[in-house]
Short mmCIF file of C-alpha atoms and ligand atoms in Angstrom, two decimals:
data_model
loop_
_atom_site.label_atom_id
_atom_site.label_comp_id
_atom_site.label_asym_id
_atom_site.label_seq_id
_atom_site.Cartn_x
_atom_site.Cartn_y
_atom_site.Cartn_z
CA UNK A 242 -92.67 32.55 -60.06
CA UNK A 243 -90.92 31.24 -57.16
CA UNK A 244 -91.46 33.27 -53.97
CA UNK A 245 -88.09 34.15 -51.97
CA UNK A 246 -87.30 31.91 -48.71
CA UNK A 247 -86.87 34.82 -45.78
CA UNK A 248 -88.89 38.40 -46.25
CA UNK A 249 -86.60 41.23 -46.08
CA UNK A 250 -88.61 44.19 -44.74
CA UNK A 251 -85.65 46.90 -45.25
CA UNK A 252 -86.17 50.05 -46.58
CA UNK A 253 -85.46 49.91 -50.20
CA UNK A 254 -86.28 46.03 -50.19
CA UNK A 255 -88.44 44.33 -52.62
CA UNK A 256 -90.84 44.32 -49.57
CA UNK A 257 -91.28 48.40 -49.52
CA UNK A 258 -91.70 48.27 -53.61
CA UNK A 259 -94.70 46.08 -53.42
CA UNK A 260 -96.22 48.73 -51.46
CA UNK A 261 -95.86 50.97 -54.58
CA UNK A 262 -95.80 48.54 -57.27
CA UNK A 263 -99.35 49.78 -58.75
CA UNK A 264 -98.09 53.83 -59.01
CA UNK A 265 -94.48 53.17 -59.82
CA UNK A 266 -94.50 54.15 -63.28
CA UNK A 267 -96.41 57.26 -62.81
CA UNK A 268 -94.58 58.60 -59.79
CA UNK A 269 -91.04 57.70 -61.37
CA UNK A 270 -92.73 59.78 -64.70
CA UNK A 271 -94.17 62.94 -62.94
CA UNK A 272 -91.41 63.44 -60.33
CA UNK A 273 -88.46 62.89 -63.02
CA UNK A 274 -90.85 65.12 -65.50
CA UNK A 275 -90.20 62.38 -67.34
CA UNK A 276 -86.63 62.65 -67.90
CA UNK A 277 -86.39 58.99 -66.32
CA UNK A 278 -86.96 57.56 -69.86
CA UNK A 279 -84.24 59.72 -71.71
CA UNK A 280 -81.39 58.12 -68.78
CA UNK A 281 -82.28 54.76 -68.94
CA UNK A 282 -82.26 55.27 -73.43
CA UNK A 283 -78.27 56.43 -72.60
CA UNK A 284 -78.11 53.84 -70.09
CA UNK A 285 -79.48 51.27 -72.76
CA UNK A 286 -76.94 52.48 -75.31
CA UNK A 287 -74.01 52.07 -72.88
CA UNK A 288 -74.73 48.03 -72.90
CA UNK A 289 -73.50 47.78 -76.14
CA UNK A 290 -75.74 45.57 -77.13
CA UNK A 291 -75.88 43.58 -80.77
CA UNK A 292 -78.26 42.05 -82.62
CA UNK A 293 -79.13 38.61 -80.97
CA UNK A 294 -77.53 39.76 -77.62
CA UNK A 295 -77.98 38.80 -74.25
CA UNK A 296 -78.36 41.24 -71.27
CA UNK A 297 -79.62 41.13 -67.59
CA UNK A 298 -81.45 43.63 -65.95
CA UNK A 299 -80.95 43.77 -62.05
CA UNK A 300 -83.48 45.18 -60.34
CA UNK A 301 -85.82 45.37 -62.86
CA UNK A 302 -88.90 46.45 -60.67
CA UNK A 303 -91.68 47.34 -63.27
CA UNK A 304 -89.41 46.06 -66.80
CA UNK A 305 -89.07 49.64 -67.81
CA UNK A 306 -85.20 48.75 -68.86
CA UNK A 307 -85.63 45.34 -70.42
CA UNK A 308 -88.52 47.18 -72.65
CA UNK A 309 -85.94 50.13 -73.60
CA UNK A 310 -83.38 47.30 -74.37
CA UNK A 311 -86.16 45.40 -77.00
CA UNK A 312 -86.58 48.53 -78.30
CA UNK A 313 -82.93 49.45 -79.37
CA UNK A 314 -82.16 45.83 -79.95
CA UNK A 315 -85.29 44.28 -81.23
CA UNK A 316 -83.82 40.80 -81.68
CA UNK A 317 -81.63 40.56 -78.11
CA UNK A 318 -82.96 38.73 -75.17
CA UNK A 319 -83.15 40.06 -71.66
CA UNK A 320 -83.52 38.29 -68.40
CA UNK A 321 -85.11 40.83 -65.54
CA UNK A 322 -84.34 40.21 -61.73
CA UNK A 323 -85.90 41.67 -58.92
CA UNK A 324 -87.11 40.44 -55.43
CA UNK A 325 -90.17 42.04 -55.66
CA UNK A 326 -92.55 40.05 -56.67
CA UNK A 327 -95.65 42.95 -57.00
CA UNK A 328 -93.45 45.05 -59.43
CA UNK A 329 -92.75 41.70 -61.54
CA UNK A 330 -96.30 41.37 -61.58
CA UNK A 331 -96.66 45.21 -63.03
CA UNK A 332 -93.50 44.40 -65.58
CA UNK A 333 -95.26 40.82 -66.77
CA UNK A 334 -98.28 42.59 -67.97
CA UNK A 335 -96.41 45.52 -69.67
CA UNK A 336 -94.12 42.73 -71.45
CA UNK A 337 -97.26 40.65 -72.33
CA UNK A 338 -98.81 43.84 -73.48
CA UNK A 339 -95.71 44.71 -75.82
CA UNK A 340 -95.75 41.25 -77.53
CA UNK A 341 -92.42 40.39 -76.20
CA UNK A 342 -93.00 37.54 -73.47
CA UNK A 343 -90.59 35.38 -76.33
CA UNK A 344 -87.52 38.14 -75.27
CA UNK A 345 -87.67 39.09 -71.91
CA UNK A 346 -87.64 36.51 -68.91
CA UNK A 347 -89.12 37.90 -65.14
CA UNK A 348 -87.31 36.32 -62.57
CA UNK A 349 -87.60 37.18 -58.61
CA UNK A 350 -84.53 37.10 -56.51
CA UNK A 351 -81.80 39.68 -55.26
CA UNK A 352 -78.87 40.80 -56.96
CA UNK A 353 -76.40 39.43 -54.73
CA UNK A 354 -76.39 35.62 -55.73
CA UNK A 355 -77.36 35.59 -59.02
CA UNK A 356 -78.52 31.83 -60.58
CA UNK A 357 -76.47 31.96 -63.92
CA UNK A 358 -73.60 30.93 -65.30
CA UNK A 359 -70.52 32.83 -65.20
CA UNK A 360 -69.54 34.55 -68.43
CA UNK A 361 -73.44 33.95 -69.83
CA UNK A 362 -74.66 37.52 -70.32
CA UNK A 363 -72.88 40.34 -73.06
CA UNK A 364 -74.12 43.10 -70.41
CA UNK A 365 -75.54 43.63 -66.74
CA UNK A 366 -77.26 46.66 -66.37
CA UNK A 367 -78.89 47.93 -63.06
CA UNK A 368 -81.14 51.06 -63.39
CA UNK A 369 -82.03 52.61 -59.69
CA UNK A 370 -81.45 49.48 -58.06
CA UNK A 371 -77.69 49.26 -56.83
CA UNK A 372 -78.48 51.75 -53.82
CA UNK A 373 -81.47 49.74 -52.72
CA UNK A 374 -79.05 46.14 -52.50
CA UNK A 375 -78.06 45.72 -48.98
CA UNK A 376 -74.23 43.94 -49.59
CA UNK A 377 -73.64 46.17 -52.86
CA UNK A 378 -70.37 44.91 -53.58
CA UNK A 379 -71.42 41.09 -53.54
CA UNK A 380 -73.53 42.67 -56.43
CA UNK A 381 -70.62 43.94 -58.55
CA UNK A 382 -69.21 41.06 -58.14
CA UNK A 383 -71.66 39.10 -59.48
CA UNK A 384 -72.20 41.30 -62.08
CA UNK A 385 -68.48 41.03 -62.86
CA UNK A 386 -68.64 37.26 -62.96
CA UNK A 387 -71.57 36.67 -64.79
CA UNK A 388 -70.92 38.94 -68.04
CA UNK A 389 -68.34 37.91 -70.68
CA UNK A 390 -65.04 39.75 -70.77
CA UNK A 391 -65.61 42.53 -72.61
CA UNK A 392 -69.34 42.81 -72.06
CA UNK A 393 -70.56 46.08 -70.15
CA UNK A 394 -71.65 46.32 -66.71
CA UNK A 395 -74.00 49.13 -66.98
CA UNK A 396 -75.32 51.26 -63.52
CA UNK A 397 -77.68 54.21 -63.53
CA UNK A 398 -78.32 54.94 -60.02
CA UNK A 399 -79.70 58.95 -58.45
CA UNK A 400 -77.05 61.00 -57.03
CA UNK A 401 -76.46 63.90 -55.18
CA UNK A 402 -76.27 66.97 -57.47
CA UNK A 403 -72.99 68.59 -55.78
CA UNK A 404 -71.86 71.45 -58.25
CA UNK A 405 -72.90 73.50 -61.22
CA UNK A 406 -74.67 76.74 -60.98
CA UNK A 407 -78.55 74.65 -60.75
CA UNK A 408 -77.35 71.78 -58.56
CA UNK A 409 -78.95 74.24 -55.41
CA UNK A 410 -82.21 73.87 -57.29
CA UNK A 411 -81.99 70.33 -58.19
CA UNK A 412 -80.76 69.72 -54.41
CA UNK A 413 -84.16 71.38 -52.61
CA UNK A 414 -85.97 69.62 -55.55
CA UNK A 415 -84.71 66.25 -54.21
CA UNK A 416 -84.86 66.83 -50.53
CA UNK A 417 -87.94 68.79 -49.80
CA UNK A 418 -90.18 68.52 -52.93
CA UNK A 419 -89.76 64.93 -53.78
CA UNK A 420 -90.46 62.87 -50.34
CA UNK A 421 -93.15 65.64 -49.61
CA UNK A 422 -94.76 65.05 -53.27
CA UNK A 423 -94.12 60.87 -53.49
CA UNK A 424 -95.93 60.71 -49.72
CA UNK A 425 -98.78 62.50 -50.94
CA UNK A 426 -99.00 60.64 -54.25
CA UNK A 427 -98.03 57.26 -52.51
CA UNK A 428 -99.60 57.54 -49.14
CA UNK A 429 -96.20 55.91 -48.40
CA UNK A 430 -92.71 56.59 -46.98
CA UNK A 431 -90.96 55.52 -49.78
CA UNK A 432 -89.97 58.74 -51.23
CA UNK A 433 -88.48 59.82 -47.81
CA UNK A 434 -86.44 56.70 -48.02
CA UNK A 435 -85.59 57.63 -51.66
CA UNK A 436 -84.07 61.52 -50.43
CA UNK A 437 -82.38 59.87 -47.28
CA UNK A 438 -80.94 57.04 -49.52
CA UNK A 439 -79.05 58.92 -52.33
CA UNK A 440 -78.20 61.53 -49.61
CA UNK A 441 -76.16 58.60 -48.16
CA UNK A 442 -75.04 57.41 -51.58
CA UNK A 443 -71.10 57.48 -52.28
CA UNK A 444 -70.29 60.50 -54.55
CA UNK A 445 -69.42 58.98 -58.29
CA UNK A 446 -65.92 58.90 -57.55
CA UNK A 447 -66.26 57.35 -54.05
CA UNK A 448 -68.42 54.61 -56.10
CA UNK A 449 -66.42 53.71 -58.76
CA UNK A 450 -63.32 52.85 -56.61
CA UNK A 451 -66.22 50.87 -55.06
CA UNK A 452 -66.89 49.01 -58.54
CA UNK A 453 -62.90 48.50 -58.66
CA UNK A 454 -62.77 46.94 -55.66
CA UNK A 455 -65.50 44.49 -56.99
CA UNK A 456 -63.47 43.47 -59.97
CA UNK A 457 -64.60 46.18 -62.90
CA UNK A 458 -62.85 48.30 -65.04
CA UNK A 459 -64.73 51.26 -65.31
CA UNK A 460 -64.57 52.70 -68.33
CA UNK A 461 -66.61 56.38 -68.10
CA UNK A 462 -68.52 58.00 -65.23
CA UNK A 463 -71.16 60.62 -67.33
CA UNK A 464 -73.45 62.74 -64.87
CA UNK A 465 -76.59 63.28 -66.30
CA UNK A 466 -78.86 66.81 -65.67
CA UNK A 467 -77.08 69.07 -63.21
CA UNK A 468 -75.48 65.46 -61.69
CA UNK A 469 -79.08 64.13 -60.29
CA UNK A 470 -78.62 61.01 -61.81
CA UNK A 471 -74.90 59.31 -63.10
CA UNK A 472 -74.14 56.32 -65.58
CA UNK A 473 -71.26 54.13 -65.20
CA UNK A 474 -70.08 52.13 -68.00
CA UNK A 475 -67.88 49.06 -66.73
CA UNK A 476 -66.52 45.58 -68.19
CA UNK A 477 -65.13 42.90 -66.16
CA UNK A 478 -61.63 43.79 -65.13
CA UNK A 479 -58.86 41.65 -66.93
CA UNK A 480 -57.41 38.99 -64.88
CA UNK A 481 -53.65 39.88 -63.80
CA UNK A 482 -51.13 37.58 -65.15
CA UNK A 483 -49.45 35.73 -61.74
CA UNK A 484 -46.63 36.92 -60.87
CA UNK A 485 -43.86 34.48 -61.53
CA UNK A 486 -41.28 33.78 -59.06
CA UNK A 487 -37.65 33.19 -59.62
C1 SAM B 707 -86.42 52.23 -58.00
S1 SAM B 707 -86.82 50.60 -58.51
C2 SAM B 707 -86.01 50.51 -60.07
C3 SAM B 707 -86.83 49.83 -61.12
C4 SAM B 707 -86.33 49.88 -62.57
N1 SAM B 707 -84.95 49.44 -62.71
C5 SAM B 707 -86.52 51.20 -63.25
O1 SAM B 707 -85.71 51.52 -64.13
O2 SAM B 707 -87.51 51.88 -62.99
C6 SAM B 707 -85.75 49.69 -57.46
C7 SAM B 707 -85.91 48.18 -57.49
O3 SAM B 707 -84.85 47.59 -56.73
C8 SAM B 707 -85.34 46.36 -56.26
N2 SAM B 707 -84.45 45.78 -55.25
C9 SAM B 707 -84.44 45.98 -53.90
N3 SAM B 707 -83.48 45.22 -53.33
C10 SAM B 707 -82.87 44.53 -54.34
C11 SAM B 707 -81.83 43.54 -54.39
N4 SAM B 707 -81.20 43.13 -53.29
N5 SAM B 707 -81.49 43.03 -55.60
C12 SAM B 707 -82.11 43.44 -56.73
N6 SAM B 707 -83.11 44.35 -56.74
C13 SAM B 707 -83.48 44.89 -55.56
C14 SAM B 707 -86.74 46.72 -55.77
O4 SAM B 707 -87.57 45.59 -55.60
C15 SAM B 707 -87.21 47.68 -56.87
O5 SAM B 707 -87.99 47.01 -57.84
#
């Protein structure tokens, strides 16, 4: 696996996530009570994938979207990207495990200058991910360029729970139980980075003028349990006809 050039030593950069590479998977499962797997099934579904298809998964950290994607689409093909190289290392064995090292591809880099093609993937989906990329809309971007039109962009990232009756709850869950909890589990600071970060994420609205701006139509914006996590469904926006003169 080729190792990236410069190390980027931000919070929320593949650097931090090799520090938890090895617990991932059970921290994500015990402080989600592992509702993490039923978003990333609906995030899954919102690809649109067919038989045979082709998707990307951005910020793939441990594989557990590329797996959900073999599982709904056993015959597709997925290609997961991440710059970290310790939670590639976690996702290899779980794909090697499954049997599927034929369908899904590991790959380290960042999701702001992606290596493919333009029009070369039927969907881009980024699970948790898009609030950890320093230049996020060089991301949509690419995500724009490189799926076909009419593929999905797909996003599933944590947000703040704002209203509904148990969004109070959910809220102190999030701020006080969850960094207090993941730096006990993780003996690391990554789960204060994980409160401050979605405390400092755009509201869904605020973010999909965001994915506008970065050249995708977005199609439906579905909070998921009391708003602690939303999915956006996208496609590449249509190109605008010029506008003629005379
Ligand atoms: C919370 S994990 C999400 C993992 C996985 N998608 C899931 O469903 O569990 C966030 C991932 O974002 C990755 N990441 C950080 N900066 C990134 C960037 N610039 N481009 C792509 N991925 C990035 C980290 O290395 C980490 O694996």
């Amino acid at each position: 696996m080729p190792q990236l050039a410069a190390v980027d030593a931000r919070p929320g950069s593949g650097a931090m996530f090799d520090g938890i590479a090895r617990r991932y998977d059970v921290l994500n499962r015990l402080m989600s009570f592992g509702l993490d797997r039923r978003w990333r099934r609906r995030a899954v579904v919102a690809c649109g994938l067919v038989a045979g298809g082709k998707a990307l998964d951005l910020a793939t950290g441990t594989a557990d979207v590329a797996l959900e994607i073999l599982r709904q689409q056993p015959e597709s093909h997925v290609v997961g990207f991440d710059p970290s190289a310790q939670m590639l290392a976690v996702g290899e064995r779980k794909v090697a495990a499954a049997g599927l090292a034929g369908h899904i591809t590991l790959q380290q880099g960042k999701a702001e200058t992606l290596p493919f093609a333009s029009d070369s993937f039927d969907a881009a989906i980024i699970a948790w991910g898009i609030r950890n990329v320093a230049d996020r809309p060089a991301a949509l971007r690419e995500m724009a360029r490189v799926v076909r039109p009419d593929g999905r962009v797909v996003i599933l990232e944590s947000t703040e729970p704002r209203s509904g009756l148990l969004a109070p709850g959910a809220r102190f869950y999030l701020h006080h139980v969850v960094p207090r909890v993941g730096a006990w589990l993780s003996r690391e600071k990554a789960y204060r980075y994980l409160q401050t970060s979605i405390e400092a994420f755009p509201s869904p609205l605020d973010f999909s003028r965001v994915m506008a701006d970065a050249g995708l139509e977005v199609l439906s914006i579905r909070l998921q349990t009391f708003g602690v996590c939303t999915i956006f469904e996208a496609r590449p926006a249509p190109l605008q006809p010029a506008q003629g003169g005379s």
